[in-house]
PDB file of C-alpha atoms and ligand atoms in Angstrom:
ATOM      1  CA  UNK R   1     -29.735 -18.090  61.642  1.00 80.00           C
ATOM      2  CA  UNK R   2     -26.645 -17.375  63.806  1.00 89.00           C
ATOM      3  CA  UNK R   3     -23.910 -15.972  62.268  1.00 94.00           C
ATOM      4  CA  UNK R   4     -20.810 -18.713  61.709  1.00 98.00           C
ATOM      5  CA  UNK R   5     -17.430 -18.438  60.331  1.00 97.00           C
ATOM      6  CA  UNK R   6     -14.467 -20.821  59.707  1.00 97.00           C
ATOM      7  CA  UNK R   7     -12.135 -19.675  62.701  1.00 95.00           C
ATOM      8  CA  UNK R   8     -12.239 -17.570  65.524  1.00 96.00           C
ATOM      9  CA  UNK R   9     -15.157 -17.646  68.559  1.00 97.00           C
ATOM     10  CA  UNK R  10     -18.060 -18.706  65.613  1.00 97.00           C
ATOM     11  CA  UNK R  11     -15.686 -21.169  63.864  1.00 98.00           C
ATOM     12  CA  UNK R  12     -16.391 -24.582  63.300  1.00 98.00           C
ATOM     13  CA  UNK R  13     -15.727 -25.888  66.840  1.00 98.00           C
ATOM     14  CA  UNK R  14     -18.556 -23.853  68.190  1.00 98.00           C
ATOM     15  CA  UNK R  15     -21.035 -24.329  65.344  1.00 98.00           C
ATOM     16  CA  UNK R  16     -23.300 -27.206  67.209  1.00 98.00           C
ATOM     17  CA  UNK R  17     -24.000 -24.440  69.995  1.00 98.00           C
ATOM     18  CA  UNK R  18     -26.428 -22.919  67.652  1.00 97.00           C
ATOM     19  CA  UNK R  19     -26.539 -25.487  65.147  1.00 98.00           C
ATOM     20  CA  UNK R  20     -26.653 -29.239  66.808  1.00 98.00           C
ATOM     21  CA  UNK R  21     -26.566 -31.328  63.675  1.00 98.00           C
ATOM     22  CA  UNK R  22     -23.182 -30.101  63.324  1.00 98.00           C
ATOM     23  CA  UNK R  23     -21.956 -32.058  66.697  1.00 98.00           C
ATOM     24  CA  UNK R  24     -24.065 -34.750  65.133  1.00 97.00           C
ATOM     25  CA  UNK R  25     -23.702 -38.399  63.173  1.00 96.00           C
ATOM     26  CA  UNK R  26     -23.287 -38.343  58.872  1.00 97.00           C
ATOM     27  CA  UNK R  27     -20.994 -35.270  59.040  1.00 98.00           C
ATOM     28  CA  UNK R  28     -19.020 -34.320  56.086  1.00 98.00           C
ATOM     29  CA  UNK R  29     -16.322 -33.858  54.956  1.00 99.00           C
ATOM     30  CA  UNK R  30     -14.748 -37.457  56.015  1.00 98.00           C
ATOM     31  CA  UNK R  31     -10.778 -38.141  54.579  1.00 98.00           C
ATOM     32  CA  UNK R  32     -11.190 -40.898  52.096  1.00 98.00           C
ATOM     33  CA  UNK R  33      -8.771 -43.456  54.048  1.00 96.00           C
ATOM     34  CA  UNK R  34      -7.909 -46.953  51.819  1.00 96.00           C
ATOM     35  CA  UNK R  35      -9.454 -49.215  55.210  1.00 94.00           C
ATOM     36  CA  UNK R  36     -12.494 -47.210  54.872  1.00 95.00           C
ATOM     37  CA  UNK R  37     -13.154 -47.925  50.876  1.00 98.00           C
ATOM     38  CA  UNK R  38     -15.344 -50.751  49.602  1.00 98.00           C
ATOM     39  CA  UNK R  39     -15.499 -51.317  45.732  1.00 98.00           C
ATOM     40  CA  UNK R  40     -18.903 -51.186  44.721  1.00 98.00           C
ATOM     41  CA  UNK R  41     -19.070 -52.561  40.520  1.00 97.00           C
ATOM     42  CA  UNK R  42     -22.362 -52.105  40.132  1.00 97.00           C
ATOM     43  CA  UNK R  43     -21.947 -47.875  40.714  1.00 98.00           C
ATOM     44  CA  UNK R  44     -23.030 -46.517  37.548  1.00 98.00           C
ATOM     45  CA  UNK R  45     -20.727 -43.984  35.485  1.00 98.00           C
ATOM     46  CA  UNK R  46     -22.479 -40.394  36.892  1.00 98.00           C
ATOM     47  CA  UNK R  47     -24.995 -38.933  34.210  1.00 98.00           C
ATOM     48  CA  UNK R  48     -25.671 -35.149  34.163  1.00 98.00           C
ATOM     49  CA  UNK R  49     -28.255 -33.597  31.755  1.00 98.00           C
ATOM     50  CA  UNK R  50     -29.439 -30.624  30.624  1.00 98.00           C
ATOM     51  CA  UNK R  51     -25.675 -29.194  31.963  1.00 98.00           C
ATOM     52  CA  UNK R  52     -24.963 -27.281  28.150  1.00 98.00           C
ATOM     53  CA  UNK R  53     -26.587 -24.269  28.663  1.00 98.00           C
ATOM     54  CA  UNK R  54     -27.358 -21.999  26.119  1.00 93.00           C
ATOM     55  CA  UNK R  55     -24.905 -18.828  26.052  1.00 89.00           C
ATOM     56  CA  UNK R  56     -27.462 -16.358  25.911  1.00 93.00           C
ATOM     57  CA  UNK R  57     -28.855 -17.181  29.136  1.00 97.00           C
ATOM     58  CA  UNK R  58     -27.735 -15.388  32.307  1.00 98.00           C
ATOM     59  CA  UNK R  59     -26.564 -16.759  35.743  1.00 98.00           C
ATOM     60  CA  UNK R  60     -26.733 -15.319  38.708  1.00 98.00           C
ATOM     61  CA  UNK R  61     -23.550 -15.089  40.565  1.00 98.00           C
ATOM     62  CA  UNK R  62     -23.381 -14.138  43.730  1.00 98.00           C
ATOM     63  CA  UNK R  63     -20.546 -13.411  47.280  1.00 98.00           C
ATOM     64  CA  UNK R  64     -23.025 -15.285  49.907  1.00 98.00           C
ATOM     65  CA  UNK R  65     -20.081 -14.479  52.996  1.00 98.00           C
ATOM     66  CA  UNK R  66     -19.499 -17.761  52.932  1.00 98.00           C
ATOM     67  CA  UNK R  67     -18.537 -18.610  49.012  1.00 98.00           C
ATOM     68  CA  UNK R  68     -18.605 -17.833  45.692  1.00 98.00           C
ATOM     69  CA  UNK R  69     -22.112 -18.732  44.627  1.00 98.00           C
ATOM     70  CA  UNK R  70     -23.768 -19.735  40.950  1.00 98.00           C
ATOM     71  CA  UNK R  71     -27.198 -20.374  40.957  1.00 98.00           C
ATOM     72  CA  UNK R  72     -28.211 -22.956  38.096  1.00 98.00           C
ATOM     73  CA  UNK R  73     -31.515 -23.836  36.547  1.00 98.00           C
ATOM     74  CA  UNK R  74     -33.472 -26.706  37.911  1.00 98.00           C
ATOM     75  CA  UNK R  75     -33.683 -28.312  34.554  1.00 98.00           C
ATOM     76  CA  UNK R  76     -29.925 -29.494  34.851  1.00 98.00           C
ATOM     77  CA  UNK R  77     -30.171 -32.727  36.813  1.00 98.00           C
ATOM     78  CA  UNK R  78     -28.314 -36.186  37.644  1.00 98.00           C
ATOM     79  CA  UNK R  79     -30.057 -38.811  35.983  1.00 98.00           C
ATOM     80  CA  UNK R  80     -27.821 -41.800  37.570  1.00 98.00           C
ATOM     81  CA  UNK R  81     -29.213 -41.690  41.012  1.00 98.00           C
ATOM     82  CA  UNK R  82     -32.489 -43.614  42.109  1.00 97.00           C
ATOM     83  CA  UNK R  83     -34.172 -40.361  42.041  1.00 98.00           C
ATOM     84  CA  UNK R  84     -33.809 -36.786  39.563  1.00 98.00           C
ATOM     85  CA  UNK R  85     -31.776 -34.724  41.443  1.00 99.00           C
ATOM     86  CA  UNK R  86     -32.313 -31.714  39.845  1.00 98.00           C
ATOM     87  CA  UNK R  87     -29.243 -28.684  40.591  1.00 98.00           C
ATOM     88  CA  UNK R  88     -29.441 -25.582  42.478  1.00 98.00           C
ATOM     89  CA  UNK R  89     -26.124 -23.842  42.659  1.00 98.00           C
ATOM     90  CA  UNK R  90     -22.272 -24.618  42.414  1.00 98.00           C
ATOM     91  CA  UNK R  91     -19.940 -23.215  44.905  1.00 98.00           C
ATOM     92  CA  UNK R  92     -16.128 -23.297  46.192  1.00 98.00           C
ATOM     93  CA  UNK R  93     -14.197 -24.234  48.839  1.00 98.00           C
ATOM     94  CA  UNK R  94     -10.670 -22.723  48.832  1.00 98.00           C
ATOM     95  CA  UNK R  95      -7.066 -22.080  50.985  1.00 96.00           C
ATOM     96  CA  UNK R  96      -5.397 -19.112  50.753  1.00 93.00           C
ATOM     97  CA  UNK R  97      -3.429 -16.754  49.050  1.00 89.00           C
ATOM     98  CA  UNK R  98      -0.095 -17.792  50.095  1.00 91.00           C
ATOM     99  CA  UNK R  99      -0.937 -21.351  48.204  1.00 87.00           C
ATOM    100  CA  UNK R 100      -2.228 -23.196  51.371  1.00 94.00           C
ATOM    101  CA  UNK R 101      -4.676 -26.025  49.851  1.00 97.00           C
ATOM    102  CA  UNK R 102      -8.320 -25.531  51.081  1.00 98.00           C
ATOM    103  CA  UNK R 103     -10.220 -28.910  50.216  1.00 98.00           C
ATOM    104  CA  UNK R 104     -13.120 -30.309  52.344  1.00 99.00           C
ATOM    105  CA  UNK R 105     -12.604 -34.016  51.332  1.00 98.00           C
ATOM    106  CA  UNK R 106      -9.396 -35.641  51.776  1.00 98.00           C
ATOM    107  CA  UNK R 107      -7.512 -38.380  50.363  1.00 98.00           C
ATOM    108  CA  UNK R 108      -5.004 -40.297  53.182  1.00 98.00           C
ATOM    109  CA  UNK R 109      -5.040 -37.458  54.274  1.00 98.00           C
ATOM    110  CA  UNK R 110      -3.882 -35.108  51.198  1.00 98.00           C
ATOM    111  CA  UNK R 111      -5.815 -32.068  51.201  1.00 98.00           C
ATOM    112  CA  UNK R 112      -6.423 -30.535  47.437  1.00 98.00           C
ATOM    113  CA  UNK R 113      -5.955 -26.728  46.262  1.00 98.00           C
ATOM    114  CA  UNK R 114      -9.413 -26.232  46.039  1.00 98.00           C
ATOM    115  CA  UNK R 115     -12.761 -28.502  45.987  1.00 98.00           C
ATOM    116  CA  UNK R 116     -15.982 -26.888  44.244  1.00 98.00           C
ATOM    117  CA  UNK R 117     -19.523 -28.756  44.928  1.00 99.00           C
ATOM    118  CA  UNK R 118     -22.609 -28.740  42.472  1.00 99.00           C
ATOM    119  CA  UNK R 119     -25.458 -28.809  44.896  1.00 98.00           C
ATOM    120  CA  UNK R 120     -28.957 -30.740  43.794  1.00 98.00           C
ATOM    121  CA  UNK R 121     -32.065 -31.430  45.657  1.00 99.00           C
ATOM    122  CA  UNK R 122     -34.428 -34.067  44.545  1.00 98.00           C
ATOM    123  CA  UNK R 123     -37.162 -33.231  42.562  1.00 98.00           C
ATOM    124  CA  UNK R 124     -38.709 -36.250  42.353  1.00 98.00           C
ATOM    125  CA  UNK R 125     -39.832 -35.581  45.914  1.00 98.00           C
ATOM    126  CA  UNK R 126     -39.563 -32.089  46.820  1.00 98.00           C
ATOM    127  CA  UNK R 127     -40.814 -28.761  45.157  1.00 98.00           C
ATOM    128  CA  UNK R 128     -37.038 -26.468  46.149  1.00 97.00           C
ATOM    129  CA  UNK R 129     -34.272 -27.209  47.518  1.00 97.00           C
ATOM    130  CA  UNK R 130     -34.654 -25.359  50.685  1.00 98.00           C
ATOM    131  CA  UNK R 131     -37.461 -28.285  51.216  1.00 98.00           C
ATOM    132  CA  UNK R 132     -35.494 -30.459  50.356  1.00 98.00           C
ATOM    133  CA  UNK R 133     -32.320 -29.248  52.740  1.00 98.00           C
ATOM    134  CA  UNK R 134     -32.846 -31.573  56.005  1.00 98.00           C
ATOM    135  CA  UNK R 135     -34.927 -34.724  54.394  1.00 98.00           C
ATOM    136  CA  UNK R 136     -32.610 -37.586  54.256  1.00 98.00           C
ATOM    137  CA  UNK R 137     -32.871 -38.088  50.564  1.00 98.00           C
ATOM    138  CA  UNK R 138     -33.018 -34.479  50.053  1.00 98.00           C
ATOM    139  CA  UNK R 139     -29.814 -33.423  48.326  1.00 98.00           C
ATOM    140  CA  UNK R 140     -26.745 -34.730  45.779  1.00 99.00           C
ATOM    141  CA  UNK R 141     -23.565 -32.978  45.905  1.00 99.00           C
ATOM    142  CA  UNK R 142     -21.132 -33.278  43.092  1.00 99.00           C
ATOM    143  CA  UNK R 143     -17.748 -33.065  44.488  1.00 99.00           C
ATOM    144  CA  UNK R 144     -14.882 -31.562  42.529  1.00 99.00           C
ATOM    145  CA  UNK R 145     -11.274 -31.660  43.794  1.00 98.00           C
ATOM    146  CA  UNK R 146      -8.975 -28.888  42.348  1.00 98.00           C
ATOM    147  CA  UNK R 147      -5.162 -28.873  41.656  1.00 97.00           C
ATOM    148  CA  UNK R 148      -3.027 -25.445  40.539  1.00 96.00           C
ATOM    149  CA  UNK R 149      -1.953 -26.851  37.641  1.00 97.00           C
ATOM    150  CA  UNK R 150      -3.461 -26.341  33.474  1.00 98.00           C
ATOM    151  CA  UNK R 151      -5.073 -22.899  33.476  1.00 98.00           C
ATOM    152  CA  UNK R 152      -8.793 -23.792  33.320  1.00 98.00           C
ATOM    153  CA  UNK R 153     -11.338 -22.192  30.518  1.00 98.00           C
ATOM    154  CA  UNK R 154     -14.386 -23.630  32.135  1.00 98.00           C
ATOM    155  CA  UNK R 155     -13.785 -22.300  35.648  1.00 98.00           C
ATOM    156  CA  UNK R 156     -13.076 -18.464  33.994  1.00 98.00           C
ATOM    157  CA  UNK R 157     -16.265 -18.479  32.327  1.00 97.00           C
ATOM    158  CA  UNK R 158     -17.084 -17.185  36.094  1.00 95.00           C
ATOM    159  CA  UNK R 159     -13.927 -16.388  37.808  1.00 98.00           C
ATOM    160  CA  UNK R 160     -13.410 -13.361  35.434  1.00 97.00           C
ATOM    161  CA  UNK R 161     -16.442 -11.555  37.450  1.00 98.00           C
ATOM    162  CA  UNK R 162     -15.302 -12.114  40.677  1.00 98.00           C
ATOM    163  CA  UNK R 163     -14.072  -8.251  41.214  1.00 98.00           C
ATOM    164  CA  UNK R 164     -17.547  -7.760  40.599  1.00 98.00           C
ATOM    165  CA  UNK R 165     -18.793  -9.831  43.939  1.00 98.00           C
ATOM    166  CA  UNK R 166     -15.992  -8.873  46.316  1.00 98.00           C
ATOM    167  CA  UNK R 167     -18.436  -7.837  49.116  1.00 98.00           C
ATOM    168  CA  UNK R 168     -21.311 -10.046  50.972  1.00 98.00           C
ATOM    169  CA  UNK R 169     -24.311  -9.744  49.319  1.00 98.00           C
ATOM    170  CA  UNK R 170     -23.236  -8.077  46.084  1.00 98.00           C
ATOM    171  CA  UNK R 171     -24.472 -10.754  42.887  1.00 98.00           C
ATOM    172  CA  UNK R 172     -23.844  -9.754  38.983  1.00 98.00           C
ATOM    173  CA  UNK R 173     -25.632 -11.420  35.884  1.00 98.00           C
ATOM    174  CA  UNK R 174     -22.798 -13.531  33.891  1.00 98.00           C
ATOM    175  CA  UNK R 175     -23.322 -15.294  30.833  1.00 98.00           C
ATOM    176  CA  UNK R 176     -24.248 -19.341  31.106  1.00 98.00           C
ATOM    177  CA  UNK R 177     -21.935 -21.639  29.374  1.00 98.00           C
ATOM    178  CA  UNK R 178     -21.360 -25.754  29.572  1.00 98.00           C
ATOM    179  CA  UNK R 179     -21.473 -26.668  33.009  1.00 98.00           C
ATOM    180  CA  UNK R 180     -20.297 -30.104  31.968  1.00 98.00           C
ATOM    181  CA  UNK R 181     -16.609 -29.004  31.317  1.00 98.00           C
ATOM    182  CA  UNK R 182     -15.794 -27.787  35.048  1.00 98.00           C
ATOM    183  CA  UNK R 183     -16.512 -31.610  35.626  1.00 98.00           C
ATOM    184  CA  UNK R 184     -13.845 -33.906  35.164  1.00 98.00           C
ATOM    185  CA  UNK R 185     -13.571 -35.828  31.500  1.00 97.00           C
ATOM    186  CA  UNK R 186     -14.276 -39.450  33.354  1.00 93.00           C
ATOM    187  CA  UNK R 187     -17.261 -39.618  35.418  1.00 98.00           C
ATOM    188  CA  UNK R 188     -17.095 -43.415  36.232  1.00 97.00           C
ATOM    189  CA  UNK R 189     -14.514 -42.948  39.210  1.00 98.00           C
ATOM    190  CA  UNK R 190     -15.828 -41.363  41.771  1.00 98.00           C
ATOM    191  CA  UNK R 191     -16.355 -41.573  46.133  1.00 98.00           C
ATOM    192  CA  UNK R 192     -19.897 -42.925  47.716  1.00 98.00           C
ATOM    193  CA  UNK R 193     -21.067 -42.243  50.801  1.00 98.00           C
ATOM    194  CA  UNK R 194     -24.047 -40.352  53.056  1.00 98.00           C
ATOM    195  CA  UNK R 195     -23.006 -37.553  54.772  1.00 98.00           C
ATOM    196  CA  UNK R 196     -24.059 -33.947  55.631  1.00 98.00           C
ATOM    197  CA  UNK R 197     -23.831 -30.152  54.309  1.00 98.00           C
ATOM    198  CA  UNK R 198     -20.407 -28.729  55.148  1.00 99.00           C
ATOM    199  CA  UNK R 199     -21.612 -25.499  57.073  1.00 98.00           C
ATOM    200  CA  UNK R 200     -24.199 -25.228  59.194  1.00 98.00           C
ATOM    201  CA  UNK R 201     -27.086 -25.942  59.946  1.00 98.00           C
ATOM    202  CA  UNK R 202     -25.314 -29.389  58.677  1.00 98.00           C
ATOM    203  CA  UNK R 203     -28.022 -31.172  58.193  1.00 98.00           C
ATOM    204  CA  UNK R 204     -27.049 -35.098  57.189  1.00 98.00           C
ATOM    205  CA  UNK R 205     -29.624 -34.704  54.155  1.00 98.00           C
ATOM    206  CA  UNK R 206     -26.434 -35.203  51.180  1.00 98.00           C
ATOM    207  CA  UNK R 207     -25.620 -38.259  49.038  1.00 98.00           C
ATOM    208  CA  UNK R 208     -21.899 -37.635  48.131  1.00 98.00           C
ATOM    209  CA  UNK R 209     -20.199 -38.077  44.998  1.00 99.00           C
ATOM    210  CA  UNK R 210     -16.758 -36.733  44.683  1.00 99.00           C
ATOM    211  CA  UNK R 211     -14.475 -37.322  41.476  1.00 98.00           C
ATOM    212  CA  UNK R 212     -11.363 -39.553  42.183  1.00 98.00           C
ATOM    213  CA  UNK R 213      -9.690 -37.514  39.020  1.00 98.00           C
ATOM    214  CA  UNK R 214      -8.915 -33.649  40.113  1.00 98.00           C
ATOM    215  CA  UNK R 215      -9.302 -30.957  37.349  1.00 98.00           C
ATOM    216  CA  UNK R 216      -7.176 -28.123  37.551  1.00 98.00           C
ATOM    217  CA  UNK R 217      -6.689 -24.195  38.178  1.00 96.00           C
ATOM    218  CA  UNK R 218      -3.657 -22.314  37.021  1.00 97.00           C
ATOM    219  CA  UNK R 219      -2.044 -20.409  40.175  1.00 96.00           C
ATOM    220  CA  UNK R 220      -3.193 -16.809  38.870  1.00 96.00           C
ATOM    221  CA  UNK R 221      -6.715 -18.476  39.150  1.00 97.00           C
ATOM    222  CA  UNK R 222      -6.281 -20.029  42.023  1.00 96.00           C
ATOM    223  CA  UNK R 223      -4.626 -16.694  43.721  1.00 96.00           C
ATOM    224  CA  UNK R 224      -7.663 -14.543  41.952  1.00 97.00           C
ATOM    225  CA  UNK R 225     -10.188 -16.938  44.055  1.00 97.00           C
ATOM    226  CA  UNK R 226      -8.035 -16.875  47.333  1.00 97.00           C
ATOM    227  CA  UNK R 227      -7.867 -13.196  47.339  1.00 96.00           C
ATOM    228  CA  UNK R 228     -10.837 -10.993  45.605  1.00 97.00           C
ATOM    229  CA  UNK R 229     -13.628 -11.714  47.976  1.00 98.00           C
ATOM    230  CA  UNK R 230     -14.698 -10.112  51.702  1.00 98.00           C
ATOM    231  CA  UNK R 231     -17.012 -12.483  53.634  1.00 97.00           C
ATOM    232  CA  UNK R 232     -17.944  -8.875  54.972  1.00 97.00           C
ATOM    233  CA  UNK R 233     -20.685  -6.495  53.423  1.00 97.00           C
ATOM    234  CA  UNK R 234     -19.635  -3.083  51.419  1.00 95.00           C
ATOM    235  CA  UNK R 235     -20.781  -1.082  54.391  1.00 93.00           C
ATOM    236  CA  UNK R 236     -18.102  -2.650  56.931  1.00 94.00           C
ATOM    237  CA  UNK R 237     -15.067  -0.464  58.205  1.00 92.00           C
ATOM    238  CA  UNK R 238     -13.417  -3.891  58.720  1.00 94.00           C
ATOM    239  CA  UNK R 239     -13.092  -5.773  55.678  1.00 95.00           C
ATOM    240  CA  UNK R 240     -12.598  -9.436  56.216  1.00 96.00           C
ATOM    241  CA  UNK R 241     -10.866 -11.515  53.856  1.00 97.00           C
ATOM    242  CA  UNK R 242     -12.986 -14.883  52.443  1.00 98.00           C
ATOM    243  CA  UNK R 243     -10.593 -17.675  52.064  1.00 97.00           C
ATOM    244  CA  UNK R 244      -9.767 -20.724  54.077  1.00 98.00           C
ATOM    245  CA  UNK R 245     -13.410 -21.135  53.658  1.00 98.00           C
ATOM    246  CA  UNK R 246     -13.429 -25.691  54.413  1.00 98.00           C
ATOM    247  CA  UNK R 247     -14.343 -27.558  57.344  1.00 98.00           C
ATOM    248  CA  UNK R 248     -12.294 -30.104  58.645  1.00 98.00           C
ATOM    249  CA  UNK R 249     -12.306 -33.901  58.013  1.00 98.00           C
ATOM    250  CA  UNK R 250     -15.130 -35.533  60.423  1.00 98.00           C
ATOM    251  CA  UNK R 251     -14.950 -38.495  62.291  1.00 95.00           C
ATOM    252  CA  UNK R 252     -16.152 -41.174  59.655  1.00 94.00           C
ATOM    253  CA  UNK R 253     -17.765 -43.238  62.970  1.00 87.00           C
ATOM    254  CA  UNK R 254     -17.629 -46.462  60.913  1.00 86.00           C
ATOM    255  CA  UNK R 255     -19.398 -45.015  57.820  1.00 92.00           C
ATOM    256  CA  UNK R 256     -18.686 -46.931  54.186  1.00 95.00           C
ATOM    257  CA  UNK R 257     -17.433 -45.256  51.547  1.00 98.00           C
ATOM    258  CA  UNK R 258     -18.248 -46.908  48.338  1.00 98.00           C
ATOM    259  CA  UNK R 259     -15.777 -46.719  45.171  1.00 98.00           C
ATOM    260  CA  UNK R 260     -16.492 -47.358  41.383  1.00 98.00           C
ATOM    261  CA  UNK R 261     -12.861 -47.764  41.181  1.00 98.00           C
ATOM    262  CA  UNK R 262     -10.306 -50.512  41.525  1.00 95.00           C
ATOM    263  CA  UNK R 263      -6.966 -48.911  40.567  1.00 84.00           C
TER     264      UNK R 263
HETATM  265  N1  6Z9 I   1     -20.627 -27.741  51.104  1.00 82.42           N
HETATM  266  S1  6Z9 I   1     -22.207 -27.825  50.948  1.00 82.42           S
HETATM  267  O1  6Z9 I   1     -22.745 -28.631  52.018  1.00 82.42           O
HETATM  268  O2  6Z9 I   1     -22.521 -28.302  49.614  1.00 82.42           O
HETATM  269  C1  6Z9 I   1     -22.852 -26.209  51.067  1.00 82.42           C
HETATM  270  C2  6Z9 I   1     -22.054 -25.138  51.378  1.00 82.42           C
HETATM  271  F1  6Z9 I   1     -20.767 -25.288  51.691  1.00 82.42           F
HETATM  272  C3  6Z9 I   1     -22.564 -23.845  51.374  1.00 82.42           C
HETATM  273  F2  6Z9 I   1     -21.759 -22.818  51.698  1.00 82.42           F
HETATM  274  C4  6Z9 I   1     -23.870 -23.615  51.067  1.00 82.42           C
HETATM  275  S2  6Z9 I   1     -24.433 -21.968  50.995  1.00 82.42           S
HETATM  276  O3  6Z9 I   1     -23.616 -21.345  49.962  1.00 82.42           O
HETATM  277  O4  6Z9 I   1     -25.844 -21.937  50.749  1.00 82.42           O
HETATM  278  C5  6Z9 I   1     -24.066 -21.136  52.494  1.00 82.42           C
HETATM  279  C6  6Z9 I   1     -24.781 -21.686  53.655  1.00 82.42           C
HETATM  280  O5  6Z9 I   1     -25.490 -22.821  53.513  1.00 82.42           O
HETATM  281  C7  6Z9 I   1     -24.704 -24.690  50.790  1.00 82.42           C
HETATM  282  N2  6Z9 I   1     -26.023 -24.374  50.552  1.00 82.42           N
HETATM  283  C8  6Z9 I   1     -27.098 -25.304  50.446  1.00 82.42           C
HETATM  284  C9  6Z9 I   1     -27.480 -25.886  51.764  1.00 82.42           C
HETATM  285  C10 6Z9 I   1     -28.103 -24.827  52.646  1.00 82.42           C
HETATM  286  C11 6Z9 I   1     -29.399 -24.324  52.035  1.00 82.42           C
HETATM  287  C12 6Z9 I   1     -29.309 -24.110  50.577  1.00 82.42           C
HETATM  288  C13 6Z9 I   1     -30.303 -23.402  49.896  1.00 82.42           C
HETATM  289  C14 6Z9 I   1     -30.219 -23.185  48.534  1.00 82.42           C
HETATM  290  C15 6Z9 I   1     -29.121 -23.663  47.813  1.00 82.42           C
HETATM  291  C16 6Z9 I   1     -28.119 -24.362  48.456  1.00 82.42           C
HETATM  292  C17 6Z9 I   1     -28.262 -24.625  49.794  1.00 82.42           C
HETATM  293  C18 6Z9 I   1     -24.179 -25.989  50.784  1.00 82.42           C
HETATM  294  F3  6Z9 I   1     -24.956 -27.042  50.469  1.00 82.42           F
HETATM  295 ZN1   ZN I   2     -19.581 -26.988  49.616  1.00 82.42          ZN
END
């Protein structure tokens, strides 16, 4: 498809030219405003399976221009939902360098460090996720939010490779590990709602679940994210820096957002 970036003539502004879900309904990410939350009891603590993969297997990670990309096997899925959601690939959004936070979802309006997103497809229903991608029950995305704070093991179990992938295109085998600990420890607290991918072609084909409780990166981390990777290929004179790499709160045109959580 067309080429799109975060700012600049192909940011997000101008993404529905080529790409008219994006100037559509369901768009994510929303900013979790108190008016807009309902309390839902009956959401289930989230169930994940299959996430403690065995160390001598091999993910592939890979600099798509647009994030830092792990694929992950099919057989880790959410076992919560209505249907198996089974996962395809994690990835990051992030600020930059100098510290500025670079979360998609918001919280009255406080934007986190960082926000990474475990992206499923249901398998009940759909062979791949690239079937799955625009069918309205097509996809779960696990949403992370991300503080500078603790240094974080789980995170560097891929963030130690990253020199490797500094270039579009360029992907390196790195050992799997327990996909389970870059979640957060409680999985019962969490946001609700039905919304779209967060770049184009933005189709509104994602159930959202994002983690009230934030886990967290130390700053090195955090600065080693914001400033290894090129959104441009090897071959480029110009390299161009990947960070700043979230889309802005969308309108939440009367949409829901269910809570598990009280206070
Ligand atoms: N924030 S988000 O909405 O979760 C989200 C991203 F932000 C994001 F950058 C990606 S991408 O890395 O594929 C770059 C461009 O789509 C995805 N990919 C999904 C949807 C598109 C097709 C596809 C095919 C295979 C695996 C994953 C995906 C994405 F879902
Ligand atoms: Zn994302």
């Amino acid at each position: 498809g067309a080429k799109w970036t975060y700012t600049g003539p192909d940011g997000e502004h101008h993404w529905a030219k080529h790409y008219p879900f994006c100037g559509g309904a369901f768009q994510s990410p929303i900013d979790f405003q108190t008016p807009l939350l309902r309390y839902e009891p009956n959401l289930p603590p989230v169930e994940v399976r299959n996430y403690n993969l065995s160390l001598n297997e091999q993910l592939t990670l890979s600099n798509n221009g647009h994030s830092v990309q792990l694929s992950l096997p099919s057989r880790m899925f959410i076992s919560s939902l209505p249907h198996r959601y089974s996962a395809a690939q994690l990835h990051l959004h992030w600020g930059s360098p100098s510290l500025l936070p670079g979360s998609e979802h918001t919280v009255n309006g406080k934007q986190f460090a960082a926000e990474m997103h475990i992206v499923h497809f249901n398998s009940d229903k759909y062979p791949n996720v690239s079937m799955a991608v625009d069918k309205s029950d097509g996809l779960a995305v696990l949403g992370v939010l991300v503080e500078v704070g603790e240094f974080n093991p789980a995170i560097d179990r891929f963030l130690k490779y990253i020199n490797g992938i500094k270039y579009k295109d360029q992907r390196i085998q790195v050992p799997a590990f327990n996909i389970r600990d870059l979640l957060p420890a409680i999985l019962d607290q969490y946001y609700r709602y039905d919304g779209s991918l967060t770049t184009p072609p933005c189709y509104p084909s994602v159930l959202w679940t994002v983690f009230r409780n934030p886990v967290t990166f130390s700053i090195q981390q955090f600065q080693a994210l914001a400033s290894a990777m090129y959104s441009s290929s090897v071959q480029e004179s110009a390299p161009v820096p990947l960070n700043g790499n979230y889309r802005k709160p969308q309108l939440a045109d009367n949409r829901v957002v269910l809570v598990s959580f009280q206070d």
